[in-house]
């Protein structure tokens, strides 16, 4: 099995690069984002590789970082997601942004990927939500809060404040992040805060 390739870029195709490694040209399929960030023809490049072996074919998939390869694997654990859809998702989202979207339940962001409709986006979020925080730079308090809102277990003032910010035109994840920041800043007094106070502090966070 091939885990990494280091060579010279020979040429590019629509969804692949041919990497020349000591005179052998390897066809490596990549996300559009990865292809855009590889160097010009004739320059050195290095890719983490995922090897797929079938009876009639061996196909290589290349990634600029191990995190991207790990998400490529994780995405395919969800029913309805194959290599094409997984690469499509990684073409429009960085691994960190994808992790944050899934961890915070931002189905709309996930659904922007080609081949991913609202139903599949909801399935991706539901099935990968427990794994996403390990890859996300987002504050765990935000992830916990968005989960509570999704499950209808958040305190009523918190839920009302987030709902009010959403009604003002902010995205769900933005509203949740602002309220989470307000709660964090309030410290021990957070539990006694009313919705109107959280809305005011949330708007202040959003204005930064």
CSV table of C-alpha atoms in Angstrom, one decimal:
chain,number,residue,atom,x,y,z
A,1,UNK,CA,0.0,0.0,0.0
A,2,UNK,CA,1.2,3.5,-0.8
A,3,UNK,CA,1.0,6.0,2.1
A,4,UNK,CA,2.9,9.0,0.7
A,5,UNK,CA,4.4,10.1,-2.6
A,6,UNK,CA,7.1,12.7,-3.0
A,7,UNK,CA,8.1,13.7,-6.6
A,8,UNK,CA,7.8,16.2,-9.3
A,9,UNK,CA,4.5,17.4,-10.8
A,10,UNK,CA,4.4,16.1,-14.4
A,11,UNK,CA,0.9,17.3,-15.5
A,12,UNK,CA,-2.6,18.1,-14.3
A,13,UNK,CA,-6.0,16.7,-15.3
A,14,UNK,CA,-9.5,17.8,-14.3
A,15,UNK,CA,-9.4,16.0,-11.0
A,16,UNK,CA,-6.0,14.5,-10.8
A,17,UNK,CA,-2.3,15.2,-10.9
A,18,UNK,CA,0.4,13.0,-12.3
A,19,UNK,CA,3.3,12.9,-9.9
A,20,UNK,CA,6.7,11.7,-11.3
A,21,UNK,CA,8.5,9.7,-8.7
A,22,UNK,CA,11.9,8.6,-10.0
A,23,UNK,CA,10.6,8.2,-13.5
A,24,UNK,CA,7.3,6.5,-12.6
A,25,UNK,CA,4.2,8.7,-13.2
A,26,UNK,CA,1.5,8.1,-10.5
A,27,UNK,CA,-2.1,9.3,-11.3
A,28,UNK,CA,-3.3,10.8,-8.0
A,29,UNK,CA,-6.9,12.0,-7.7
A,30,UNK,CA,-7.3,15.1,-5.4
A,31,UNK,CA,-9.9,17.6,-4.3
A,32,UNK,CA,-10.1,20.8,-6.2
A,33,UNK,CA,-8.7,22.7,-3.2
A,34,UNK,CA,-5.7,20.4,-3.1
A,35,UNK,CA,-5.0,20.7,-6.8
A,36,UNK,CA,-5.2,24.5,-6.6
A,37,UNK,CA,-2.5,24.6,-3.9
A,38,UNK,CA,0.0,22.2,-5.6
A,39,UNK,CA,3.0,23.8,-7.3
A,40,UNK,CA,3.3,24.3,-11.1
A,41,UNK,CA,4.5,21.6,-13.5
A,42,UNK,CA,8.1,20.7,-13.0
A,43,UNK,CA,8.2,21.6,-9.3
A,44,UNK,CA,8.5,19.2,-6.3
A,45,UNK,CA,5.4,18.1,-4.4
A,46,UNK,CA,4.5,15.7,-1.6
A,47,UNK,CA,1.1,14.1,-1.0
A,48,UNK,CA,-0.3,11.9,1.7
A,49,UNK,CA,-1.9,9.0,-0.2
A,50,UNK,CA,-5.0,6.9,0.4
A,51,UNK,CA,-4.9,3.7,-1.8
A,52,UNK,CA,-8.1,2.1,-2.9
A,53,UNK,CA,-7.8,-1.4,-4.4
A,54,UNK,CA,-10.5,-3.2,-6.3
A,55,UNK,CA,-10.5,-6.3,-8.5
A,56,UNK,CA,-10.2,-4.2,-11.7
A,57,UNK,CA,-8.5,-1.1,-10.5
A,58,UNK,CA,-6.0,0.6,-8.1
A,59,UNK,CA,-6.7,4.2,-7.5
A,60,UNK,CA,-4.7,6.7,-5.5
A,61,UNK,CA,-6.1,9.7,-3.7
A,62,UNK,CA,-3.8,12.5,-2.6
A,63,UNK,CA,-4.0,15.0,0.2
A,64,UNK,CA,-1.8,17.9,1.4
A,65,UNK,CA,-2.3,17.0,5.0
A,66,UNK,CA,-3.1,14.0,7.1
A,67,UNK,CA,-6.2,15.8,8.5
A,68,UNK,CA,-7.6,16.0,5.0
A,69,UNK,CA,-7.0,12.3,4.4
A,70,UNK,CA,-8.6,11.5,7.8
A,71,UNK,CA,-11.7,13.4,6.8
A,72,UNK,CA,-11.8,11.7,3.4
A,73,UNK,CA,-12.0,8.4,5.4
A,74,UNK,CA,-14.5,9.6,7.9
A,75,UNK,CA,-16.9,11.0,5.3
A,76,UNK,CA,-17.1,7.6,3.6
A,77,UNK,CA,-18.2,5.9,6.8
A,78,UNK,CA,-21.6,7.6,6.2
A,79,UNK,CA,-24.1,5.8,4.0
A,80,UNK,CA,-24.4,7.4,0.6
A,81,UNK,CA,-20.9,9.0,0.6
A,82,UNK,CA,-18.3,7.6,-1.8
A,83,UNK,CA,-15.0,8.9,-2.9
A,84,UNK,CA,-16.5,11.4,-5.4
A,85,UNK,CA,-18.8,13.0,-2.8
A,86,UNK,CA,-16.0,13.0,-0.1
A,87,UNK,CA,-13.6,14.8,-2.5
A,88,UNK,CA,-16.5,17.2,-3.4
A,89,UNK,CA,-16.9,18.1,0.3
A,90,UNK,CA,-13.2,18.6,0.7
A,91,UNK,CA,-13.1,20.7,-2.4
A,92,UNK,CA,-15.3,23.4,-0.8
A,93,UNK,CA,-14.3,23.2,2.9
A,94,UNK,CA,-11.0,23.0,4.7
A,95,UNK,CA,-10.8,20.1,7.2
A,96,UNK,CA,-11.0,22.5,10.2
A,97,UNK,CA,-14.0,24.3,8.7
A,98,UNK,CA,-15.7,21.0,8.0
A,99,UNK,CA,-15.1,19.8,11.5
A,100,UNK,CA,-16.5,23.0,12.9
A,101,UNK,CA,-19.6,22.9,10.7
A,102,UNK,CA,-20.3,19.3,11.7
A,103,UNK,CA,-19.5,19.9,15.4
A,104,UNK,CA,-21.8,22.9,15.6
A,105,UNK,CA,-24.6,21.3,13.5
A,106,UNK,CA,-24.2,23.7,10.6
A,107,UNK,CA,-26.0,21.6,8.0
A,108,UNK,CA,-26.3,24.4,5.5
A,109,UNK,CA,-22.5,24.8,5.2
A,110,UNK,CA,-22.1,21.0,4.6
A,111,UNK,CA,-24.9,21.0,2.0
A,112,UNK,CA,-23.0,23.5,-0.1
A,113,UNK,CA,-20.7,20.7,-1.3
A,114,UNK,CA,-21.5,19.2,-4.7
A,115,UNK,CA,-23.5,16.0,-4.4
A,116,UNK,CA,-24.6,16.8,-0.9
A,117,UNK,CA,-28.3,17.7,-0.5
A,118,UNK,CA,-30.1,18.7,2.7
A,119,UNK,CA,-30.9,15.1,3.7
A,120,UNK,CA,-27.3,13.8,3.2
A,121,UNK,CA,-25.9,16.9,5.0
A,122,UNK,CA,-28.2,16.1,8.0
A,123,UNK,CA,-27.0,12.5,8.0
A,124,UNK,CA,-23.3,13.6,7.9
A,125,UNK,CA,-23.8,16.0,10.8
A,126,UNK,CA,-25.8,13.4,12.9
A,127,UNK,CA,-23.3,10.5,12.3
A,128,UNK,CA,-20.0,12.4,12.5
A,129,UNK,CA,-20.9,15.0,15.2
A,130,UNK,CA,-19.2,13.0,18.0
A,131,UNK,CA,-16.0,12.7,16.0
A,132,UNK,CA,-15.8,16.2,14.7
A,133,UNK,CA,-14.7,18.1,17.8
A,134,UNK,CA,-11.4,16.2,17.8
A,135,UNK,CA,-10.6,18.0,14.5
A,136,UNK,CA,-12.1,21.4,15.3
A,137,UNK,CA,-10.4,24.5,16.7
A,138,UNK,CA,-13.7,25.7,18.1
A,139,UNK,CA,-14.3,26.2,21.8
A,140,UNK,CA,-15.9,23.1,23.3
A,141,UNK,CA,-18.4,25.3,25.1
A,142,UNK,CA,-19.8,26.4,21.7
A,143,UNK,CA,-20.1,22.8,20.6
A,144,UNK,CA,-21.8,21.9,23.8
A,145,UNK,CA,-24.2,24.8,23.5
A,146,UNK,CA,-25.2,24.1,19.9
A,147,UNK,CA,-25.8,20.5,20.8
A,148,UNK,CA,-28.1,21.6,23.6
A,149,UNK,CA,-30.0,23.9,21.3
A,150,UNK,CA,-30.4,21.2,18.7
A,151,UNK,CA,-31.7,18.8,21.4
A,152,UNK,CA,-34.0,21.4,23.0
A,153,UNK,CA,-32.2,21.0,26.3
A,154,UNK,CA,-30.6,24.5,26.5
A,155,UNK,CA,-31.9,26.9,29.2
A,156,UNK,CA,-34.9,28.9,27.9
A,157,UNK,CA,-33.1,32.3,28.0
A,158,UNK,CA,-30.2,30.9,26.0
A,159,UNK,CA,-32.5,29.4,23.4
A,160,UNK,CA,-34.6,32.6,23.2
A,161,UNK,CA,-31.4,34.7,22.8
A,162,UNK,CA,-30.1,32.6,20.0
A,163,UNK,CA,-33.5,32.5,18.3
A,164,UNK,CA,-33.7,36.3,18.5
A,165,UNK,CA,-30.3,36.7,16.9
A,166,UNK,CA,-31.2,34.3,14.1
A,167,UNK,CA,-34.4,36.3,13.5
A,168,UNK,CA,-32.1,39.4,13.1
A,169,UNK,CA,-30.5,37.7,10.2
A,170,UNK,CA,-27.5,36.0,11.7
A,171,UNK,CA,-26.7,32.4,10.9
A,172,UNK,CA,-27.4,29.8,13.6
A,173,UNK,CA,-23.8,29.1,14.2
A,174,UNK,CA,-22.9,32.8,14.4
A,175,UNK,CA,-25.8,33.4,16.9
A,176,UNK,CA,-24.7,30.3,19.0
A,177,UNK,CA,-21.1,31.4,19.0
A,178,UNK,CA,-22.0,35.0,20.1
A,179,UNK,CA,-24.2,33.7,23.0
A,180,UNK,CA,-21.6,31.2,24.0
A,181,UNK,CA,-19.0,34.0,24.2
A,182,UNK,CA,-21.4,36.1,26.2
A,183,UNK,CA,-22.0,33.2,28.7
A,184,UNK,CA,-18.3,32.6,29.0
A,185,UNK,CA,-17.6,36.2,29.7
A,186,UNK,CA,-20.2,36.3,32.4
A,187,UNK,CA,-18.5,33.6,34.4
A,188,UNK,CA,-20.5,32.5,37.5
A,189,UNK,CA,-23.3,35.0,36.7
A,190,UNK,CA,-24.1,33.3,33.4
A,191,UNK,CA,-26.8,31.0,34.9
A,192,UNK,CA,-28.9,34.0,36.1
A,193,UNK,CA,-28.7,36.0,32.8
A,194,UNK,CA,-32.0,36.9,31.1
A,195,UNK,CA,-32.6,36.5,27.4
A,196,UNK,CA,-32.5,40.3,26.7
A,197,UNK,CA,-29.1,40.6,28.4
A,198,UNK,CA,-27.8,37.7,26.4
A,199,UNK,CA,-29.1,39.3,23.2
A,200,UNK,CA,-27.4,42.6,24.0
A,201,UNK,CA,-24.1,40.9,24.9
A,202,UNK,CA,-24.4,38.6,21.8
A,203,UNK,CA,-24.8,41.6,19.5
A,204,UNK,CA,-21.8,43.2,21.1
A,205,UNK,CA,-19.8,40.0,20.3
A,206,UNK,CA,-21.1,40.0,16.7
A,207,UNK,CA,-20.0,43.6,16.3
A,208,UNK,CA,-16.4,42.9,17.1
